[in-house]
Coordinates of C-alpha atoms and ligand atoms in Angstrom, one line a residue:
M56 CA -20.3 -15.9 -1.6
I57 CA -18.4 -13.1 -3.7
R58 CA -16.3 -11.1 -1.5
P59 CA -15.7 -7.3 -1.5
M60 CA -12.8 -5.4 -2.6
R61 CA -12.6 -3.4 0.8
A62 CA -10.3 -0.6 1.6
L63 CA -9.2 1.3 4.2
I64 CA -9.0 4.9 4.5
L65 CA -6.9 6.1 6.9
V66 CA -8.4 9.7 7.6
D67 CA -5.4 12.2 8.3
L68 CA -3.1 10.2 10.6
Q69 CA -0.7 13.6 10.4
N70 CA 1.1 15.8 13.1
D71 CA -0.4 18.5 13.7
F72 CA -3.8 16.1 15.1
M73 CA -1.9 14.6 17.5
P74 CA -1.7 15.8 21.2
G75 CA 1.3 18.8 21.0
G76 CA 0.5 19.5 17.7
A77 CA -1.1 22.4 16.1
L78 CA -5.1 21.2 16.0
A79 CA -4.0 18.3 18.5
V80 CA -7.1 15.8 18.9
P81 CA -7.5 14.5 22.5
E82 CA -5.7 10.7 22.5
G83 CA -5.0 11.1 18.7
D84 CA -2.4 9.4 19.4
A85 CA -4.7 6.6 20.4
V86 CA -5.8 4.8 16.6
V87 CA -2.2 4.6 15.0
P88 CA -1.9 1.3 16.9
I89 CA -5.6 0.2 15.6
A90 CA -4.6 2.0 12.3
N91 CA -1.2 -0.1 11.9
A92 CA -2.9 -3.3 12.7
L93 CA -5.8 -3.3 10.4
A94 CA -2.7 -2.1 7.9
A95 CA -1.9 -5.3 7.8
Q96 CA -4.4 -7.2 7.8
S97 CA -5.3 -8.9 4.2
A98 CA -8.4 -8.4 4.2
Y99 CA -8.2 -4.9 2.3
S100 CA -7.2 -5.2 -0.7
H101 CA -6.1 -1.0 -0.6
V102 CA -4.8 1.0 1.9
I103 CA -5.4 4.6 1.1
A104 CA -4.9 8.2 3.2
T105 CA -5.6 11.3 3.0
Q106 CA -3.6 14.4 4.2
D107 CA -4.3 17.6 5.2
W108 CA -2.8 20.0 3.0
H109 CA -2.9 23.1 2.8
P110 CA -0.9 27.0 1.6
A111 CA 0.2 28.5 4.2
E112 CA -2.5 31.6 3.0
H113 CA -4.5 28.4 4.0
G114 CA -8.6 30.7 4.5
S115 CA -9.4 28.9 7.0
F116 CA -6.3 29.8 9.0
A117 CA -7.7 32.7 11.9
V118 CA -4.6 34.1 11.6
H119 CA -5.6 35.5 8.2
H120 CA -8.8 37.3 9.4
A121 CA -8.7 40.2 11.3
G122 CA -9.7 40.0 14.6
R123 CA -11.0 36.3 14.4
S124 CA -9.3 33.5 16.8
P125 CA -9.4 29.7 16.2
G126 CA -13.0 27.8 16.5
E127 CA -15.0 31.5 15.7
V128 CA -16.8 30.8 12.5
I129 CA -17.1 32.9 9.0
E130 CA -18.5 32.6 5.8
L131 CA -15.6 31.9 3.5
H132 CA -16.5 32.1 -0.1
G133 CA -19.7 31.4 0.5
L134 CA -19.4 28.4 2.8
T135 CA -19.4 28.3 6.1
Q136 CA -16.3 27.8 7.6
V137 CA -14.9 27.2 11.2
L138 CA -11.6 28.8 11.6
W139 CA -8.8 27.2 12.8
P140 CA -4.7 27.4 14.3
V141 CA -2.7 27.3 11.5
H142 CA -2.2 23.7 10.5
C143 CA -1.2 21.1 8.4
V144 CA 1.2 23.9 6.0
Q145 CA 2.7 21.8 3.2
G146 CA 6.0 19.9 3.5
T147 CA 5.6 21.0 7.2
R148 CA 6.3 18.7 10.2
G149 CA 3.0 18.9 11.2
A150 CA 1.7 18.2 7.8
A151 CA 3.9 14.5 8.3
F152 CA 2.3 11.2 8.9
I153 CA 3.4 10.5 12.5
E154 CA 6.4 8.8 12.4
S155 CA 4.1 5.6 14.7
L156 CA 2.3 5.1 11.5
E157 CA 3.2 2.2 10.2
S158 CA 3.4 3.4 5.9
E159 CA 4.8 0.8 3.9
R160 CA 1.1 -0.5 3.1
I161 CA -0.6 2.6 2.9
T162 CA -1.1 1.9 -2.2
R163 CA -2.1 5.8 -1.9
V164 CA -1.9 9.3 -0.5
F165 CA -5.0 11.5 -1.6
P166 CA -3.7 15.3 -0.3
K167 CA -6.6 17.4 0.2
G168 CA -7.2 21.4 1.0
T169 CA -4.8 22.7 -1.1
D170 CA -7.1 25.4 -2.6
P171 CA -6.1 28.7 -0.6
T172 CA -10.4 29.9 -1.1
V173 CA -12.3 25.6 0.3
D174 CA -12.1 24.1 2.9
S175 CA -11.5 20.0 2.4
Y176 CA -12.8 18.1 5.5
S177 CA -13.9 15.3 3.0
G178 CA -10.9 12.9 1.3
F179 CA -13.2 13.5 -1.8
F180 CA -14.2 16.6 -2.6
D181 CA -13.8 20.0 -1.4
N182 CA -16.5 21.6 1.0
G183 CA -18.0 23.2 -1.5
Q184 CA -17.9 19.8 -3.6
R185 CA -16.6 21.4 -6.8
N186 CA -13.3 19.6 -6.5
S187 CA -12.1 16.1 -6.6
T188 CA -9.3 14.5 -5.0
G189 CA -9.3 11.8 -7.4
L190 CA -10.3 9.3 -4.4
D191 CA -13.6 8.1 -6.2
A192 CA -11.7 7.4 -9.4
Y193 CA -9.5 6.1 -8.4
L194 CA -10.8 3.7 -5.7
K195 CA -14.1 2.7 -9.0
D196 CA -11.3 2.5 -11.6
Q197 CA -9.9 -0.2 -8.6
R198 CA -12.7 -1.9 -8.5
V199 CA -13.3 -0.9 -5.0
D200 CA -16.7 -1.5 -3.6
A201 CA -17.1 -1.2 0.1
V202 CA -14.8 0.9 2.7
D203 CA -13.6 1.2 6.1
V204 CA -12.9 4.8 7.3
L205 CA -11.0 5.9 11.1
G206 CA -8.5 8.3 11.4
L207 CA -9.1 12.2 13.2
A208 CA -11.3 14.1 13.4
T209 CA -14.4 11.8 14.1
D210 CA -15.9 15.2 13.8
Y211 CA -14.6 17.3 10.6
C212 CA -12.8 14.9 8.6
V213 CA -14.0 11.1 9.1
K214 CA -17.2 12.2 9.1
F215 CA -17.2 13.5 5.5
T216 CA -14.7 11.3 4.2
A217 CA -17.1 8.6 5.4
L218 CA -20.5 10.5 4.5
D219 CA -19.2 10.7 0.9
A220 CA -18.2 7.0 0.8
A221 CA -21.7 6.0 1.7
R222 CA -23.4 8.2 -1.0
L223 CA -20.8 7.5 -3.6
G224 CA -22.5 4.1 -3.5
F225 CA -19.1 2.5 -1.7
V226 CA -20.6 0.0 1.2
T227 CA -19.1 2.2 4.3
R228 CA -18.0 1.4 7.2
L229 CA -16.8 3.4 10.1
V230 CA -14.4 2.0 12.6
V231 CA -15.3 4.0 15.6
D232 CA -12.9 2.7 17.9
G233 CA -10.0 4.3 15.5
C234 CA -11.2 7.7 15.9
R235 CA -11.3 10.1 17.7
G236 CA -12.7 13.9 17.6
V237 CA -12.7 17.9 18.1
N238 CA -15.6 18.5 20.1
L239 CA -15.6 21.9 20.3
S240 CA -19.0 21.7 21.1
E241 CA -19.0 18.5 23.9
G242 CA -21.0 15.9 22.1
D243 CA -20.1 16.8 18.6
S244 CA -18.2 13.2 17.6
E245 CA -21.4 11.7 18.8
R246 CA -23.6 13.4 16.4
A247 CA -21.3 12.6 14.4
I248 CA -21.7 9.0 14.5
A249 CA -25.0 10.2 15.0
A250 CA -25.2 11.1 10.9
M251 CA -23.1 8.6 10.1
R252 CA -24.9 6.1 10.7
A253 CA -28.7 7.8 9.8
A254 CA -26.8 7.9 6.1
G255 CA -26.2 4.2 5.9
V256 CA -22.8 3.9 7.3
E257 CA -21.9 0.5 9.5
I258 CA -20.6 1.8 13.1
V259 CA -17.9 -1.2 13.7
H260 CA -15.7 -1.6 16.5
S261 CA -11.7 -2.9 15.0
R262 CA -11.8 -6.1 17.7
E263 CA -14.4 -6.8 15.0
L264 CA -12.3 -6.9 12.6
T265 CA -9.4 -8.2 13.5
Ligands
LIG396 C1 -9.2 18.5 10.1 C2 -10.1 20.5 10.9 C3 -9.3 21.5 10.0 C4 -9.4 17.3 10.2 C5 -8.7 19.1 9.1 O1 -8.4 16.4 10.2 O2 -10.5 16.6 10.8 N1 -10.5 19.3 11.1 N2 -8.7 20.4 9.5
LIG397 ZN1 -7.3 22.0 8.0

């Protein structure tokens, strides 16, 4: 049997998405021990981290739209955009990986959301699917054919990263206990998981992998 070359993709394990952060995801810190346990496994040829990495003037920040508040939805350069609090500004502590993340095994970091005109939930492409972060080419160049995805947030960056991975042809699994959601609307995480499953993403629990 030929074993797949499998990468672990850790999505946005950054201070601003942790409890107390600017865009806190409830229980976001609970996924870090799972990320550490999986990253230590030899089953992964590569451990990749995505990093939300916005310029201060990013168009997804509600503060740049007069009279708007976080959670409201606008149209931004032709795309539907949820407005967010200022978060993950390049070089700030909020944009740094949480200190408890054991980063020694991370082989590459892919920043995203650097273009102020468009948001980038997926670790592969911006929300307009125009520009690539280079992650697809990197994984293919490294002969990776399978990916396991976990991190924050289930209903945004994890969802779109896993959907792109599956669409790009990677055998894709979601480590569901390694994810937490924003849940602006109740049930958003469950709907995101259903959308991933419908797109061919296998939903697994970390205990099946350790
Ligand atoms: C994210 C909203 C805005 C995420 C990033 O990591 O899921 N969500 N920026
Ligand atoms: Zn962001």
